[in-house]
Each structure stands twice: as C-alpha cells, then as structure tokens.
PDB file of C-alpha atoms in Angstrom:
ATOM      1  CA  MET T   1      -0.201   0.034  -0.103  1.00  0.00           C
ATOM      2  CA  SER T   2       0.748   3.432  -0.379  1.00  0.00           C
ATOM      3  CA  LEU T   3       1.545   5.972   2.205  1.00  0.00           C
ATOM      4  CA  GLY T   4      -1.895   7.427   1.238  1.00  0.00           C
ATOM      5  CA  GLY T   5      -3.656   4.071   1.841  1.00  0.00           C
ATOM      6  CA  GLU T   6      -3.897   3.192  -1.843  1.00  0.00           C
ATOM      7  CA  THR T   7      -3.532  -0.742  -2.408  1.00  0.00           C
ATOM      8  CA  LEU T   8      -0.858  -1.080  -5.195  1.00  0.00           C
ATOM      9  CA  HIS T   9      -0.510  -4.743  -5.166  1.00  0.00           C
ATOM     10  CA  ARG T  10      -2.875  -7.518  -3.863  1.00  0.00           C
ATOM     11  CA  THR T  11      -2.233 -11.454  -3.073  1.00  0.00           C
ATOM     12  CA  ARG T  12      -3.653 -14.004  -1.040  1.00  0.00           C
ATOM     13  CA  ALA T  13      -3.629 -17.580  -0.077  1.00  0.00           C
ATOM     14  CA  ASP T  14      -6.123 -19.793   1.475  1.00  0.00           C
ATOM     15  CA  ARG T  15      -5.647 -20.518   5.356  1.00  0.00           C
ATOM     16  CA  PRO T  16      -3.488 -23.482   6.070  1.00  0.00           C
ATOM     17  CA  ALA T  17      -4.920 -26.395   8.175  1.00  0.00           C
ATOM     18  CA  THR T  18      -2.106 -26.051  10.777  1.00  0.00           C
ATOM     19  CA  GLY T  19      -0.572 -23.204  12.740  1.00  0.00           C
ATOM     20  CA  THR T  20       3.045 -23.982  11.416  1.00  0.00           C
ATOM     21  CA  ASN T  21       1.806 -23.944   7.917  1.00  0.00           C
ATOM     22  CA  ALA T  22      -0.039 -20.349   8.439  1.00  0.00           C
ATOM     23  CA  VAL T  23       3.247 -18.887   9.463  1.00  0.00           C
ATOM     24  CA  GLU T  24       5.145 -20.048   6.378  1.00  0.00           C
ATOM     25  CA  ALA T  25       1.839 -19.053   4.405  1.00  0.00           C
ATOM     26  CA  VAL T  26       2.212 -15.509   5.915  1.00  0.00           C
ATOM     27  CA  VAL T  27       6.026 -15.455   5.210  1.00  0.00           C
ATOM     28  CA  GLU T  28       5.303 -16.224   1.717  1.00  0.00           C
ATOM     29  CA  LEU T  29       2.659 -13.939   1.125  1.00  0.00           C
ATOM     30  CA  VAL T  30       5.362 -11.105   2.174  1.00  0.00           C
ATOM     31  CA  ALA T  31       7.681 -12.060  -0.121  1.00  0.00           C
ATOM     32  CA  GLN T  32       5.280 -11.748  -3.089  1.00  0.00           C
ATOM     33  CA  CYS T  33       4.107  -8.378  -2.114  1.00  0.00           C
ATOM     34  CA  LEU T  34       7.808  -7.354  -1.810  1.00  0.00           C
ATOM     35  CA  ALA T  35       8.444  -8.937  -5.122  1.00  0.00           C
ATOM     36  CA  ASN T  36       5.883  -6.508  -6.861  1.00  0.00           C
ATOM     37  CA  THR T  37       7.143  -3.071  -5.331  1.00  0.00           C
ATOM     38  CA  SER T  38       8.928  -0.544  -7.373  1.00  0.00           C
ATOM     39  CA  SER T  39       9.604   1.882  -4.538  1.00  0.00           C
ATOM     40  CA  PRO T  40      11.367   1.548  -1.203  1.00  0.00           C
ATOM     41  CA  VAL T  41       9.556  -0.371   1.654  1.00  0.00           C
ATOM     42  CA  LEU T  42       8.962   1.516   4.544  1.00  0.00           C
ATOM     43  CA  GLY T  43       8.095  -1.426   6.457  1.00  0.00           C
ATOM     44  CA  ILE T  44       5.526  -4.259   6.966  1.00  0.00           C
ATOM     45  CA  GLY T  45       2.293  -4.353   8.475  1.00  0.00           C
ATOM     46  CA  VAL T  46       0.463  -7.128  10.222  1.00  0.00           C
ATOM     47  CA  GLY T  47      -2.990  -7.532  11.135  1.00  0.00           C
ATOM     48  CA  THR T  48      -3.874 -10.834  12.820  1.00  0.00           C
ATOM     49  CA  PRO T  49      -6.347 -12.272  15.206  1.00  0.00           C
ATOM     50  CA  GLY T  50      -5.544 -13.174  18.579  1.00  0.00           C
ATOM     51  CA  MET T  51      -3.551 -11.290  21.687  1.00  0.00           C
ATOM     52  CA  ILE T  52      -0.038  -9.778  20.837  1.00  0.00           C
ATOM     53  CA  SER T  53       2.660  -9.358  23.233  1.00  0.00           C
ATOM     54  CA  PRO T  54       4.760  -6.346  23.470  1.00  0.00           C
ATOM     55  CA  ASP T  55       7.738  -8.007  21.193  1.00  0.00           C
ATOM     56  CA  GLY T  56       5.073  -8.715  18.410  1.00  0.00           C
ATOM     57  CA  ALA T  57       4.555 -12.458  19.341  1.00  0.00           C
ATOM     58  CA  VAL T  58       1.155 -13.886  19.110  1.00  0.00           C
ATOM     59  CA  ARG T  59       0.298 -14.962  22.394  1.00  0.00           C
ATOM     60  CA  VAL T  60      -2.565 -16.812  21.502  1.00  0.00           C
ATOM     61  CA  ALA T  61      -4.992 -17.011  18.469  1.00  0.00           C
ATOM     62  CA  ALA T  62      -7.261 -19.595  18.797  1.00  0.00           C
ATOM     63  CA  HIS T  63      -8.705 -19.813  15.206  1.00  0.00           C
ATOM     64  CA  LEU T  64      -5.519 -19.993  13.940  1.00  0.00           C
ATOM     65  CA  GLU T  65      -3.745 -22.653  16.081  1.00  0.00           C
ATOM     66  CA  TRP T  66      -1.048 -19.849  17.035  1.00  0.00           C
ATOM     67  CA  HIS T  67       0.320 -19.833  20.568  1.00  0.00           C
ATOM     68  CA  ASP T  68       3.343 -17.876  21.128  1.00  0.00           C
ATOM     69  CA  VAL T  69       4.460 -17.709  17.747  1.00  0.00           C
ATOM     70  CA  PRO T  70       7.220 -14.796  17.448  1.00  0.00           C
ATOM     71  CA  LEU T  71       5.662 -13.454  14.017  1.00  0.00           C
ATOM     72  CA  ARG T  72       7.466 -10.259  14.310  1.00  0.00           C
ATOM     73  CA  GLN T  73      10.757 -11.812  14.980  1.00  0.00           C
ATOM     74  CA  VAL T  74      10.441 -14.139  11.988  1.00  0.00           C
ATOM     75  CA  LEU T  75       9.463 -11.304   9.462  1.00  0.00           C
ATOM     76  CA  ALA T  76      11.876  -9.291  10.779  1.00  0.00           C
ATOM     77  CA  ASP T  77      14.888 -11.740  10.403  1.00  0.00           C
ATOM     78  CA  ARG T  78      13.397 -12.871   6.977  1.00  0.00           C
ATOM     79  CA  PHE T  79      12.963  -9.503   5.485  1.00  0.00           C
ATOM     80  CA  GLU T  80      15.269  -7.278   7.152  1.00  0.00           C
ATOM     81  CA  ARG T  81      12.839  -4.313   7.288  1.00  0.00           C
ATOM     82  CA  PRO T  82      10.800  -2.907  10.315  1.00  0.00           C
ATOM     83  CA  VAL T  83       7.607  -5.185  11.061  1.00  0.00           C
ATOM     84  CA  ALA T  84       4.510  -4.117  13.370  1.00  0.00           C
ATOM     85  CA  VAL T  85       2.032  -6.656  14.506  1.00  0.00           C
ATOM     86  CA  GLY T  86      -1.215  -5.979  15.938  1.00  0.00           C
ATOM     87  CA  ASN T  87      -4.381  -7.408  16.737  1.00  0.00           C
ATOM     88  CA  ASP T  88      -6.437  -7.244  13.481  1.00  0.00           C
ATOM     89  CA  ALA T  89      -9.523  -5.173  15.523  1.00  0.00           C
ATOM     90  CA  HIS T  90      -6.736  -2.984  16.650  1.00  0.00           C
ATOM     91  CA  VAL T  91      -4.912  -1.873  13.503  1.00  0.00           C
ATOM     92  CA  SER T  92      -8.509  -1.777  11.619  1.00  0.00           C
ATOM     93  CA  ALA T  93      -9.226   1.217  14.363  1.00  0.00           C
ATOM     94  CA  LEU T  94      -6.138   2.838  12.905  1.00  0.00           C
ATOM     95  CA  ALA T  95      -7.343   2.567   9.490  1.00  0.00           C
ATOM     96  CA  GLN T  96     -10.799   4.109  10.640  1.00  0.00           C
ATOM     97  CA  LEU T  97      -8.951   6.805  12.480  1.00  0.00           C
ATOM     98  CA  ARG T  98      -7.447   7.742   9.336  1.00  0.00           C
ATOM     99  CA  ALA T  99     -10.731   7.955   7.631  1.00  0.00           C
ATOM    100  CA  SER T 100     -12.894   9.789  10.273  1.00  0.00           C
ATOM    101  CA  GLN T 101     -13.244  12.989  11.461  1.00  0.00           C
ATOM    102  CA  ALA T 102     -13.782  11.881  15.077  1.00  0.00           C
ATOM    103  CA  ASP T 103     -10.723  11.578  17.416  1.00  0.00           C
ATOM    104  CA  THR T 104     -12.762   9.130  19.825  1.00  0.00           C
ATOM    105  CA  LEU T 105     -14.343   5.978  18.481  1.00  0.00           C
ATOM    106  CA  LEU T 106     -14.773   2.302  18.960  1.00  0.00           C
ATOM    107  CA  LEU T 107     -14.059   0.079  15.929  1.00  0.00           C
ATOM    108  CA  VAL T 108     -15.860  -3.400  16.140  1.00  0.00           C
ATOM    109  CA  THR T 109     -15.048  -6.011  13.624  1.00  0.00           C
ATOM    110  CA  VAL T 110     -17.408  -9.057  13.311  1.00  0.00           C
ATOM    111  CA  GLY T 111     -16.742 -11.858  11.169  1.00  0.00           C
ATOM    112  CA  GLU T 112     -15.656 -15.058  12.007  1.00  0.00           C
ATOM    113  CA  GLY T 113     -14.929 -13.885  15.334  1.00  0.00           C
ATOM    114  CA  ILE T 114     -15.651 -10.507  17.649  1.00  0.00           C
ATOM    115  CA  GLY T 115     -13.092  -7.843  18.319  1.00  0.00           C
ATOM    116  CA  SER T 116     -12.905  -3.902  18.931  1.00  0.00           C
ATOM    117  CA  GLY T 117     -10.289  -1.270  18.782  1.00  0.00           C
ATOM    118  CA  LEU T 118     -10.809   1.923  20.997  1.00  0.00           C
ATOM    119  CA  ILE T 119      -9.336   5.632  19.886  1.00  0.00           C
ATOM    120  CA  LEU T 120      -8.923   7.649  22.665  1.00  0.00           C
ATOM    121  CA  ASN T 121      -8.205  11.144  21.602  1.00  0.00           C
ATOM    122  CA  GLY T 122      -6.422  10.384  18.372  1.00  0.00           C
ATOM    123  CA  SER T 123      -4.550   7.353  20.005  1.00  0.00           C
ATOM    124  CA  LEU T 124      -5.037   3.678  20.131  1.00  0.00           C
ATOM    125  CA  HIS T 125      -5.731   2.292  23.599  1.00  0.00           C
ATOM    126  CA  THR T 126      -4.570  -1.004  24.044  1.00  0.00           C
ATOM    127  CA  GLY T 127      -4.562  -1.894  27.397  1.00  0.00           C
ATOM    128  CA  ASP T 128      -2.189  -3.244  30.075  1.00  0.00           C
ATOM    129  CA  HIS T 129      -1.346  -6.231  28.561  1.00  0.00           C
ATOM    130  CA  LEU T 130      -2.166  -5.039  24.838  1.00  0.00           C
ATOM    131  CA  ALA T 131      -5.620  -6.847  24.855  1.00  0.00           C
ATOM    132  CA  SER T 132      -8.232  -4.347  25.243  1.00  0.00           C
ATOM    133  CA  GLY T 133     -11.171  -4.835  22.719  1.00  0.00           C
ATOM    134  CA  GLU T 134     -11.574  -8.432  23.237  1.00  0.00           C
ATOM    135  CA  ILE T 135     -15.377  -8.183  23.620  1.00  0.00           C
ATOM    136  CA  GLY T 136     -15.768 -11.670  21.595  1.00  0.00           C
ATOM    137  CA  HIS T 137     -14.901 -13.456  24.697  1.00  0.00           C
ATOM    138  CA  VAL T 138     -17.235 -12.058  27.469  1.00  0.00           C
ATOM    139  CA  VAL T 139     -19.644 -14.594  28.162  1.00  0.00           C
ATOM    140  CA  VAL T 140     -23.359 -13.432  27.522  1.00  0.00           C
ATOM    141  CA  ASP T 141     -24.619 -17.022  28.257  1.00  0.00           C
ATOM    142  CA  PRO T 142     -23.075 -19.126  30.776  1.00  0.00           C
ATOM    143  CA  GLY T 143     -25.030 -22.430  29.572  1.00  0.00           C
ATOM    144  CA  GLY T 144     -24.383 -21.492  25.802  1.00  0.00           C
ATOM    145  CA  GLN T 145     -21.980 -23.184  23.342  1.00  0.00           C
ATOM    146  CA  ALA T 146     -18.408 -23.732  23.653  1.00  0.00           C
ATOM    147  CA  CYS T 147     -16.210 -21.048  22.212  1.00  0.00           C
ATOM    148  CA  HIS T 148     -12.580 -21.698  20.703  1.00  0.00           C
ATOM    149  CA  CYS T 149     -11.116 -19.888  23.871  1.00  0.00           C
ATOM    150  CA  GLY T 150     -12.437 -22.711  26.286  1.00  0.00           C
ATOM    151  CA  LEU T 151     -15.379 -20.807  27.798  1.00  0.00           C
ATOM    152  CA  HIS T 152     -18.934 -21.098  27.248  1.00  0.00           C
ATOM    153  CA  GLY T 153     -21.382 -18.873  25.602  1.00  0.00           C
ATOM    154  CA  CYS T 154     -18.790 -15.985  24.565  1.00  0.00           C
ATOM    155  CA  LEU T 155     -20.584 -13.217  22.725  1.00  0.00           C
ATOM    156  CA  GLU T 156     -18.711 -14.546  19.661  1.00  0.00           C
ATOM    157  CA  THR T 157     -20.953 -17.890  19.831  1.00  0.00           C
ATOM    158  CA  VAL T 158     -24.122 -15.671  19.551  1.00  0.00           C
ATOM    159  CA  ALA T 159     -23.220 -12.760  17.338  1.00  0.00           C
ATOM    160  CA  ALA T 160     -20.353 -13.435  15.147  1.00  0.00           C
ATOM    161  CA  LEU T 161     -20.609 -14.565  11.649  1.00  0.00           C
ATOM    162  CA  PRO T 162     -20.777 -18.376  12.270  1.00  0.00           C
ATOM    163  CA  ALA T 163     -23.377 -18.018  14.636  1.00  0.00           C
ATOM    164  CA  VAL T 164     -25.878 -16.250  12.050  1.00  0.00           C
ATOM    165  CA  GLU T 165     -25.206 -18.774   9.856  1.00  0.00           C
ATOM    166  CA  ARG T 166     -26.031 -21.283  12.376  1.00  0.00           C
ATOM    167  CA  GLY T 167     -29.850 -19.937  12.629  1.00  0.00           C
ATOM    168  CA  PRO T 168     -32.705 -21.935  12.689  1.00  0.00           C
ATOM    169  CA  ASN T 169     -33.167 -21.559   9.015  1.00  0.00           C
ATOM    170  CA  GLY T 170     -29.569 -20.735   8.036  1.00  0.00           C
ATOM    171  CA  PHE T 171     -28.613 -17.162   7.136  1.00  0.00           C
ATOM    172  CA  THR T 172     -31.657 -14.803   7.258  1.00  0.00           C
ATOM    173  CA  ALA T 173     -32.182 -11.195   8.367  1.00  0.00           C
ATOM    174  CA  ASP T 174     -33.887 -12.459  11.456  1.00  0.00           C
ATOM    175  CA  SER T 175     -30.929 -14.420  12.718  1.00  0.00           C
ATOM    176  CA  ALA T 176     -28.837 -11.191  11.863  1.00  0.00           C
ATOM    177  CA  HIS T 177     -30.800  -8.934  13.917  1.00  0.00           C
ATOM    178  CA  TRP T 178     -30.848 -11.243  16.476  1.00  0.00           C
ATOM    179  CA  ALA T 179     -27.115 -11.351  16.899  1.00  0.00           C
ATOM    180  CA  ALA T 180     -26.750  -7.468  16.526  1.00  0.00           C
ATOM    181  CA  ARG T 181     -29.404  -7.368  19.640  1.00  0.00           C
ATOM    182  CA  HIS T 182     -26.499  -9.231  21.510  1.00  0.00           C
ATOM    183  CA  LEU T 183     -23.777  -7.022  20.005  1.00  0.00           C
ATOM    184  CA  GLY T 184     -25.627  -3.976  21.205  1.00  0.00           C
ATOM    185  CA  ALA T 185     -26.079  -5.150  24.875  1.00  0.00           C
ATOM    186  CA  THR T 186     -22.497  -5.875  25.214  1.00  0.00           C
ATOM    187  CA  LEU T 187     -21.357  -2.494  23.637  1.00  0.00           C
ATOM    188  CA  ALA T 188     -23.696  -1.019  25.809  1.00  0.00           C
ATOM    189  CA  VAL T 189     -21.366  -1.546  28.868  1.00  0.00           C
ATOM    190  CA  VAL T 190     -18.295  -0.304  26.853  1.00  0.00           C
ATOM    191  CA  VAL T 191     -19.822   2.977  25.906  1.00  0.00           C
ATOM    192  CA  ALA T 192     -21.191   3.762  29.272  1.00  0.00           C
ATOM    193  CA  ALA T 193     -17.878   2.903  30.860  1.00  0.00           C
ATOM    194  CA  VAL T 194     -15.417   5.205  28.667  1.00  0.00           C
ATOM    195  CA  ASP T 195     -18.348   7.646  27.529  1.00  0.00           C
ATOM    196  CA  LEU T 196     -18.195   7.323  23.685  1.00  0.00           C
ATOM    197  CA  GLU T 197     -20.384   8.711  21.276  1.00  0.00           C
ATOM    198  CA  LEU T 198     -19.360   6.819  18.177  1.00  0.00           C
ATOM    199  CA  VAL T 199     -19.409   3.115  17.497  1.00  0.00           C
ATOM    200  CA  VAL T 200     -18.214   1.845  13.808  1.00  0.00           C
ATOM    201  CA  VAL T 201     -19.195  -1.686  13.023  1.00  0.00           C
ATOM    202  CA  SER T 202     -16.863  -3.509  10.313  1.00  0.00           C
ATOM    203  CA  SER T 203     -18.919  -6.520   8.956  1.00  0.00           C
ATOM    204  CA  PRO T 204     -20.330  -8.560   6.499  1.00  0.00           C
ATOM    205  CA  LEU T 205     -23.423  -8.391   8.343  1.00  0.00           C
ATOM    206  CA  THR T 206     -23.901  -4.490   7.829  1.00  0.00           C
ATOM    207  CA  GLN T 207     -25.190  -5.192   4.277  1.00  0.00           C
ATOM    208  CA  VAL T 208     -28.557  -6.931   5.989  1.00  0.00           C
ATOM    209  CA  ASP T 209     -31.198  -4.137   6.173  1.00  0.00           C
ATOM    210  CA  GLY T 210     -31.693  -3.016   9.446  1.00  0.00           C
ATOM    211  CA  TYR T 211     -28.437  -4.676  11.235  1.00  0.00           C
ATOM    212  CA  ILE T 212     -26.953  -1.531  12.153  1.00  0.00           C
ATOM    213  CA  GLU T 213     -30.252  -0.050  13.525  1.00  0.00           C
ATOM    214  CA  SER T 214     -30.697  -2.749  15.508  1.00  0.00           C
ATOM    215  CA  VAL T 215     -27.310  -2.817  17.025  1.00  0.00           C
ATOM    216  CA  GLN T 216     -28.014   0.826  17.865  1.00  0.00           C
ATOM    217  CA  ARG T 217     -31.380   0.326  19.053  1.00  0.00           C
ATOM    218  CA  GLU T 218     -30.283  -2.258  21.828  1.00  0.00           C
ATOM    219  CA  LEU T 219     -27.427  -0.445  22.963  1.00  0.00           C
ATOM    220  CA  ARG T 220     -29.150   2.807  23.303  1.00  0.00           C
ATOM    221  CA  SER T 221     -32.113   0.961  25.242  1.00  0.00           C
ATOM    222  CA  ARG T 222     -29.539   0.135  27.937  1.00  0.00           C
ATOM    223  CA  LEU T 223     -27.981   3.448  28.641  1.00  0.00           C
ATOM    224  CA  HIS T 224     -29.011   6.199  30.653  1.00  0.00           C
ATOM    225  CA  PRO T 225     -31.643   8.205  29.029  1.00  0.00           C
ATOM    226  CA  ASP T 226     -29.387  11.473  29.069  1.00  0.00           C
ATOM    227  CA  ARG T 227     -26.718   9.643  27.149  1.00  0.00           C
ATOM    228  CA  ALA T 228     -28.270   7.258  24.830  1.00  0.00           C
ATOM    229  CA  GLY T 229     -29.348   9.802  21.949  1.00  0.00           C
ATOM    230  CA  GLU T 230     -25.936  10.982  22.221  1.00  0.00           C
ATOM    231  CA  VAL T 231     -24.735   7.711  20.918  1.00  0.00           C
ATOM    232  CA  THR T 232     -24.432   6.924  17.247  1.00  0.00           C
ATOM    233  CA  VAL T 233     -23.709   3.169  15.348  1.00  0.00           C
ATOM    234  CA  GLU T 234     -22.666   3.503  11.909  1.00  0.00           C
ATOM    235  CA  ALA T 235     -21.173   0.957   9.370  1.00  0.00           C
ATOM    236  CA  SER T 236     -17.516   1.405   8.210  1.00  0.00           C
ATOM    237  CA  ARG T 237     -16.986   2.124   4.402  1.00  0.00           C
ATOM    238  CA  ILE T 238     -13.234   0.994   4.239  1.00  0.00           C
ATOM    239  CA  GLU T 239     -12.580  -2.093   2.021  1.00  0.00           C
ATOM    240  CA  ASP T 240      -9.928  -4.232   3.339  1.00  0.00           C
ATOM    241  CA  ILE T 241      -9.836  -2.500   6.691  1.00  0.00           C
ATOM    242  CA  VAL T 242      -7.262  -5.117   8.356  1.00  0.00           C
ATOM    243  CA  LEU T 243      -4.916  -4.261   5.479  1.00  0.00           C
ATOM    244  CA  ALA T 244      -5.450  -0.479   5.764  1.00  0.00           C
ATOM    245  CA  GLY T 245      -4.869  -0.896   9.163  1.00  0.00           C
ATOM    246  CA  ALA T 246      -1.748  -2.940   9.052  1.00  0.00           C
ATOM    247  CA  ALA T 247      -0.170  -0.433   6.803  1.00  0.00           C
ATOM    248  CA  ALA T 248      -1.152   2.353   9.380  1.00  0.00           C
ATOM    249  CA  ALA T 249       0.495   0.210  12.014  1.00  0.00           C
ATOM    250  CA  ALA T 250       3.768  -0.041   9.878  1.00  0.00           C
ATOM    251  CA  MET T 251       3.920   4.019   9.241  1.00  0.00           C
ATOM    252  CA  ARG T 252       3.191   4.624  13.277  1.00  0.00           C
ATOM    253  CA  GLU T 253       6.258   1.712  13.793  1.00  0.00           C
ATOM    254  CA  VAL T 254       8.577   3.539  11.670  1.00  0.00           C
ATOM    255  CA  LEU T 255       7.239   7.353  11.655  1.00  0.00           C
ATOM    256  CA  GLY T 256       5.703   7.663  15.184  1.00  0.00           C
ATOM    257  CA  VAL T 257       2.454   8.962  13.602  1.00  0.00           C
ATOM    258  CA  VAL T 258      -0.831   7.881  11.625  1.00  0.00           C
ATOM    259  CA  LEU T 259      -1.018  10.043   8.853  1.00  0.00           C
ATOM    260  CA  ARG T 260      -4.707  11.227   8.357  1.00  0.00           C
TER     261      ARG T 260
END
C-alpha cells in the first residue's frame, strides 16, 4: 500500500490447516508483495487475530492454532525491514481513525470472531497487556455453546458470522438482527464505561437491512436516557480495513504517527 492508503498490489492464500503452515503462508505472502514493489518499502504491517505481546509475538490466536508465535521476529529476520504486528481489530481502528473526523471512537469487527479497537483522543488504547477490545470472549450465556477460547457462551458464539449462519433457518435477516441485539447489549457496557459517542462496525453483516439500526437500538435502550441519544452506530465504509490498518500500524512503527 502507498503512504496514502492506496492498494498497489494484492495477493492472497487460503488458510492452511495447521498453525505452523500458517506462519509459512504469511512469509510467502510478504515475499510475493515485496517482489512486486517498485519503490522503497517503509515497513511491513500485520493484522492478525489474537492477543499480541509487546515484542510482536502472537500470544494466542485460537482460530489459527497459534500459541506464542514470534511473528514479528520471524518477518524481521527474513526480510530485514521494520515490522509492526497488531491485533486485527486494533489495526482496523487505526484505519478508521485515518478515515474519520472523530478523534475518539470504538471500531468493532464482526466476522469469524468479534473484536474491537478503541481510539481515545487520537491514540489507540491497547490496555495493560495489549489485550483491550476482546469483547468477543465476554460470556453472555454461561450455559451456551463452547467457544474456541475454552469458555462457554461467549459473545462470538451468538453474534459472530458463524452464529448467524447457524440460525434455525440458516443465514436470514432475523438471525442477523438477533445477533445484532446481543452485540448492542454488550457494547452498551463499553460505551457507558468510556463515555463514547461513536461506534463503527466493520462486518459483512452491515449489508443486512436494519442490522446497524438493531445494534444501535439495543445499545441505546441499555444506556442512561440522558446519554442514549448521543451515541451513534454506523457501518465502516473502508474496504480491506485490516490491510489498511496494518499499513497504518507500519507507518506508526517507523514514523511514530498515523497519517490522516
């Protein structure tokens, strides 16, 4: 990607079956991208599911079967360039910051899993252990379905894309709105705790008529009446938001700023 966020070259690979092969696939993807560059490369940015350690290792990413994978070091040693590795929702929040007029917002990603990235006064808040935003693993139904993380009834099990697809009649508007209400209920706690006005959702589900409205309606219904009307939920309009965010993370790593 260019410094302005334009995609210059794109390549992809299907997700391998095992965690070790997934690392090899990442290395190959980066090599293919670098082989198609005609300008100097500022750095390499990675957006990955899971919790990331300060040194850029993936502490755990259940969907990829990664545990303590030193991803940043692997890429830095292989390609001898600056590397920024971030949680996919965190880097997505950086991309949303670039595209938004707001300096404080919550970016929520809903796909195979659910995560979020919090921007406070123009800066990404990652928490004491770089694990902020893991709302997908907040238990909302203690007697519910087993989750990849080992708990039961996590938000992901009722509101992520696979949960919508498992609805009684498959993927329907009703099952999407049911998931939206669960999402809105959980987000209300975050919004109330941080005093946010803007929540942005990045998900294929935002294409379902009324999905965003269902999230917003449920969220507002659980807030103090004096605050409820001040909170807005909207859909992100950024294509490839994780890729855009990974590029922003690489710029922040090298330049110390996120260009807007």
